Amino acid sequence: MELNTEYNQSWALLIGINEYSSLPSLEGAVHDTLSVASVLEQRFAFEKQRSFVLLDAKATSRSVTDHLEQLAQQTNPDDRVLIYFAGHGVTRKTPSGQNIGYVATVDTIAERWNTYLKYADITQYADLMRAKHILFVFDSCFSGLALNRSSNTAMSETNVAKWLKDSLTRKARQVLTSGLNDEVVPDYVYDGHSLFTYYLLRALTGEAAGSEGEILA
């Protein structure tokens, strides 16, 4: 299928949890999520009817997976999707010594692993979505465990326009994380935001823009 050199529709699933039922509370996750939602709407034309914001009590495991499934069913080939999570992340070590990463939804029960969501299960929904560009952003501890591949894209300034046009006709699935797979990340740090989302917002509002206004993951 030939893809267009522009986006058709923009979709977002934004999850922020401060108040957990059985885990320690966070300070900045909800504010971070609302700030990201505002930037997407005001600067990137993400319309409210396609931006789903799940905060605190609404961010249950069932609600998160239901919305991921909705994106899998409703997105089209020339769409883009951004999925953002701000909350607790944890790891579990297998008998062989491998680490498995999880996010904690509001109804997660400490020590009951079947109430967590695996990073891998969330990112695998990208295989079900028809959208050409999907970006996962995890602002949580141990979020590096969401990554199973990496890429390094470089380009010269003279080829920016050609590269952008080419990129918009190819599929891409990317993951941006706030830490390594063994790293605890700070919550409320500066101006009401986590350190990661503070700089993410600065990047999205223009500080990361290239010569043609492009912002790369």
CSV table of C-alpha atoms in Angstrom, one decimal:
chain,number,residue,atom,x,y,z
A,1,MET,CA,0.0,0.0,0.0
A,2,GLU,CA,1.3,3.4,-0.9
A,3,LEU,CA,1.4,5.9,2.0
A,4,ASN,CA,0.9,9.6,1.7
A,5,THR,CA,3.5,12.3,2.6
A,6,GLU,CA,1.2,13.7,5.3
A,7,TYR,CA,-0.8,12.4,8.3
A,8,ASN,CA,-4.5,11.8,8.0
A,9,GLN,CA,-5.5,11.5,11.7
A,10,SER,CA,-3.6,11.8,14.9
A,11,TRP,CA,-4.4,9.6,17.9
A,12,ALA,CA,-3.1,9.6,21.5
A,13,LEU,CA,-3.5,7.5,24.6
A,14,LEU,CA,-2.1,9.4,27.6
A,15,ILE,CA,-2.0,7.7,31.0
A,16,GLY,CA,-0.9,9.4,34.2
A,17,ILE,CA,-1.2,8.0,37.7
A,18,ASN,CA,-0.5,9.8,41.0
A,19,GLU,CA,-2.8,8.0,43.4
A,20,TYR,CA,-2.4,4.2,43.5
A,21,SER,CA,-4.6,1.9,45.5
A,22,SER,CA,-1.7,-0.2,46.9
A,23,LEU,CA,1.5,1.4,45.8
A,24,PRO,CA,3.2,4.7,46.9
A,25,SER,CA,1.7,7.9,45.5
A,26,LEU,CA,3.5,10.0,42.9
A,27,GLU,CA,3.5,13.8,42.7
A,28,GLY,CA,3.9,14.8,39.1
A,29,ALA,CA,2.5,12.1,36.8
A,30,VAL,CA,-1.0,13.6,36.3
A,31,HIS,CA,0.4,17.1,35.7
A,32,ASP,CA,2.9,15.7,33.3
A,33,THR,CA,0.2,13.8,31.4
A,34,LEU,CA,-2.1,16.8,31.1
A,35,SER,CA,0.8,19.0,30.0
A,36,VAL,CA,1.7,16.5,27.2
A,37,ALA,CA,-2.0,16.4,26.2
A,38,SER,CA,-2.1,20.2,26.0
A,39,VAL,CA,1.1,20.4,23.8
A,40,LEU,CA,-0.2,17.7,21.4
A,41,GLU,CA,-3.5,19.6,21.0
A,42,GLN,CA,-2.1,23.1,20.7
A,43,ARG,CA,1.0,22.5,18.6
A,44,PHE,CA,0.5,19.2,16.8
A,45,ALA,CA,-3.2,19.2,15.9
A,46,PHE,CA,-4.2,16.2,18.0
A,47,GLU,CA,-8.0,16.6,18.3
A,48,LYS,CA,-9.7,15.9,21.6
A,49,GLN,CA,-12.0,13.3,20.3
A,50,ARG,CA,-9.0,11.1,19.3
A,51,SER,CA,-6.9,11.9,22.4
A,52,PHE,CA,-7.8,9.6,25.3
A,53,VAL,CA,-6.6,10.8,28.7
A,54,LEU,CA,-6.7,8.3,31.6
A,55,LEU,CA,-5.8,9.7,35.0
A,56,ASP,CA,-5.7,8.1,38.4
A,57,ALA,CA,-8.9,6.1,39.0
A,58,LYS,CA,-9.7,5.9,35.3
A,59,ALA,CA,-6.3,4.3,34.5
A,60,THR,CA,-7.2,0.7,35.3
A,61,SER,CA,-5.6,-2.2,33.5
A,62,ARG,CA,-8.8,-3.0,31.7
A,63,SER,CA,-9.3,0.6,30.6
A,64,VAL,CA,-5.7,0.8,29.2
A,65,THR,CA,-6.0,-2.4,27.2
A,66,ASP,CA,-9.5,-1.5,26.0
A,67,HIS,CA,-8.1,1.8,24.6
A,68,LEU,CA,-5.2,0.1,23.0
A,69,GLU,CA,-7.6,-2.3,21.4
A,70,GLN,CA,-9.7,0.6,20.2
A,71,LEU,CA,-6.6,2.1,18.6
A,72,ALA,CA,-5.9,-1.3,16.9
A,73,GLN,CA,-9.4,-1.3,15.4
A,74,GLN,CA,-9.8,2.4,14.4
A,75,THR,CA,-6.4,3.6,13.2
A,76,ASN,CA,-5.8,3.8,9.4
A,77,PRO,CA,-2.6,3.5,7.4
A,78,ASP,CA,-1.8,7.2,7.1
A,79,ASP,CA,-2.5,7.9,10.8
A,80,ARG,CA,0.0,8.6,13.6
A,81,VAL,CA,-0.3,7.4,17.3
A,82,LEU,CA,1.4,8.6,20.4
A,83,ILE,CA,1.1,6.5,23.6
A,84,TYR,CA,2.4,8.1,26.8
A,85,PHE,CA,2.6,6.6,30.3
A,86,ALA,CA,3.6,8.3,33.5
A,87,GLY,CA,3.5,6.2,36.6
A,88,HIS,CA,5.3,3.4,38.5
A,89,GLY,CA,7.4,0.8,36.6
A,90,VAL,CA,8.8,-2.3,38.2
A,91,THR,CA,10.9,-5.3,37.3
A,92,ARG,CA,10.6,-9.0,37.9
A,93,LYS,CA,13.5,-11.4,37.6
A,94,THR,CA,13.0,-14.8,36.0
A,95,PRO,CA,14.7,-18.0,37.4
A,96,SER,CA,17.2,-17.6,34.5
A,97,GLY,CA,18.2,-14.1,35.6
A,98,GLN,CA,16.3,-12.2,32.9
A,99,ASN,CA,14.5,-9.0,33.9
A,100,ILE,CA,10.9,-8.5,32.8
A,101,GLY,CA,9.5,-4.9,32.9
A,102,TYR,CA,6.0,-3.9,34.0
A,103,VAL,CA,3.9,-0.8,34.4
A,104,ALA,CA,1.6,-0.4,37.3
A,105,THR,CA,-2.0,0.7,36.6
A,106,VAL,CA,-4.1,2.2,39.3
A,107,ASP,CA,-5.6,-1.1,40.3
A,108,THR,CA,-2.3,-2.9,40.5
A,109,ILE,CA,-1.9,-4.8,43.7
A,110,ALA,CA,1.7,-5.0,45.1
A,111,GLU,CA,3.2,-8.5,44.9
A,112,ARG,CA,0.4,-9.7,42.6
A,113,TRP,CA,2.2,-9.8,39.3
A,114,ASN,CA,-0.9,-10.7,37.3
A,115,THR,CA,-2.3,-7.2,38.1
A,116,TYR,CA,0.6,-5.4,36.3
A,117,LEU,CA,0.9,-4.8,32.6
A,118,LYS,CA,4.1,-5.9,30.8
A,119,TYR,CA,5.9,-3.2,28.8
A,120,ALA,CA,6.2,-5.8,26.0
A,121,ASP,CA,2.4,-6.4,26.0
A,122,ILE,CA,1.8,-2.7,25.6
A,123,THR,CA,4.3,-2.2,22.8
A,124,GLN,CA,3.2,-5.3,20.9
A,125,TYR,CA,-0.1,-3.6,20.2
A,126,ALA,CA,1.8,-1.6,17.6
A,127,ASP,CA,1.7,-4.8,15.5
A,128,LEU,CA,-2.1,-4.6,15.5
A,129,MET,CA,-2.4,-1.0,14.6
A,130,ARG,CA,-2.5,0.1,11.0
A,131,ALA,CA,-1.1,3.6,11.7
A,132,LYS,CA,2.2,4.2,9.8
A,133,HIS,CA,3.9,6.0,12.7
A,134,ILE,CA,3.6,4.9,16.4
A,135,LEU,CA,5.6,6.4,19.3
A,136,PHE,CA,5.5,5.0,22.8
A,137,VAL,CA,6.8,7.3,25.6
A,138,PHE,CA,7.3,5.8,29.0
A,139,ASP,CA,8.1,8.1,31.9
A,140,SER,CA,8.6,5.3,34.6
A,141,CYS,CA,11.2,3.4,36.4
A,142,PHE,CA,13.0,0.6,34.5
A,143,SER,CA,11.3,1.7,31.2
A,144,GLY,CA,14.3,0.7,29.2
A,145,LEU,CA,12.9,-2.8,29.4
A,146,ALA,CA,10.3,-1.7,26.9
A,147,LEU,CA,13.0,-1.6,24.2
A,148,ASN,CA,13.9,-4.7,22.1
A,149,ARG,CA,15.6,-3.0,19.3
A,150,SER,CA,17.3,0.3,18.4
A,151,SER,CA,18.0,2.4,15.5
A,152,ASN,CA,20.4,5.3,14.6
A,153,THR,CA,19.2,7.6,11.9
A,154,ALA,CA,21.5,10.3,10.7
A,155,MET,CA,21.1,12.8,7.8
A,156,SER,CA,22.7,15.8,6.3
A,157,GLU,CA,21.1,19.3,6.5
A,158,THR,CA,20.8,19.4,2.7
A,159,ASN,CA,18.7,16.3,2.6
A,160,VAL,CA,16.2,17.1,5.3
A,161,ALA,CA,13.2,17.8,3.1
A,162,LYS,CA,13.7,14.6,1.0
A,163,TRP,CA,14.3,12.6,4.2
A,164,LEU,CA,11.1,13.9,5.8
A,165,LYS,CA,9.0,13.1,2.7
A,166,ASP,CA,10.5,9.6,2.5
A,167,SER,CA,9.9,9.0,6.2
A,168,LEU,CA,6.2,9.9,5.9
A,169,THR,CA,5.8,7.1,3.4
A,170,ARG,CA,7.3,4.4,5.6
A,171,LYS,CA,6.1,2.6,8.7
A,172,ALA,CA,7.9,3.3,12.0
A,173,ARG,CA,7.4,2.0,15.5
A,174,GLN,CA,9.6,3.7,18.2
A,175,VAL,CA,9.9,3.8,21.9
A,176,LEU,CA,11.3,6.7,24.0
A,177,THR,CA,12.1,5.8,27.6
A,178,SER,CA,13.0,7.9,30.7
A,179,GLY,CA,15.6,5.4,32.0
A,180,LEU,CA,17.6,2.3,31.4
A,181,ASN,CA,16.3,-1.2,32.2
A,182,ASP,CA,17.9,-1.0,35.7
A,183,GLU,CA,17.3,2.6,36.5
A,184,VAL,CA,15.0,4.4,38.9
A,185,VAL,CA,13.9,7.7,37.6
A,186,PRO,CA,12.9,10.8,39.6
A,187,ASP,CA,9.3,11.9,39.8
A,188,TYR,CA,8.6,15.5,40.9
A,189,VAL,CA,11.7,17.5,40.0
A,190,TYR,CA,11.3,20.8,38.3
A,191,ASP,CA,8.4,23.1,37.6
A,192,GLY,CA,6.0,20.4,38.6
A,193,HIS,CA,7.3,17.9,36.2
A,194,SER,CA,9.5,14.9,36.2
A,195,LEU,CA,13.0,15.5,34.8
A,196,PHE,CA,12.2,13.4,31.7
A,197,THR,CA,8.9,15.1,30.9
A,198,TYR,CA,10.2,18.5,31.6
A,199,TYR,CA,12.7,18.2,28.8
A,200,LEU,CA,10.3,16.3,26.6
A,201,LEU,CA,7.9,19.3,26.8
A,202,ARG,CA,10.7,21.7,26.0
A,203,ALA,CA,11.7,19.5,23.0
A,204,LEU,CA,8.1,19.3,21.7
A,205,THR,CA,7.6,23.1,22.0
A,206,GLY,CA,10.5,23.8,19.7
A,207,GLU,CA,13.8,23.3,21.3
A,208,ALA,CA,14.4,20.0,19.5
A,209,ALA,CA,13.3,21.2,16.1
A,210,GLY,CA,15.6,20.9,13.2
A,211,SER,CA,16.2,23.2,10.2
A,212,GLU,CA,12.8,22.4,8.7
A,213,GLY,CA,10.9,22.4,12.0
A,214,GLU,CA,11.1,18.6,12.2
A,215,ILE,CA,11.3,16.8,15.6
A,216,LEU,CA,12.7,13.3,15.6
A,217,ALA,CA,12.1,10.7,18.3
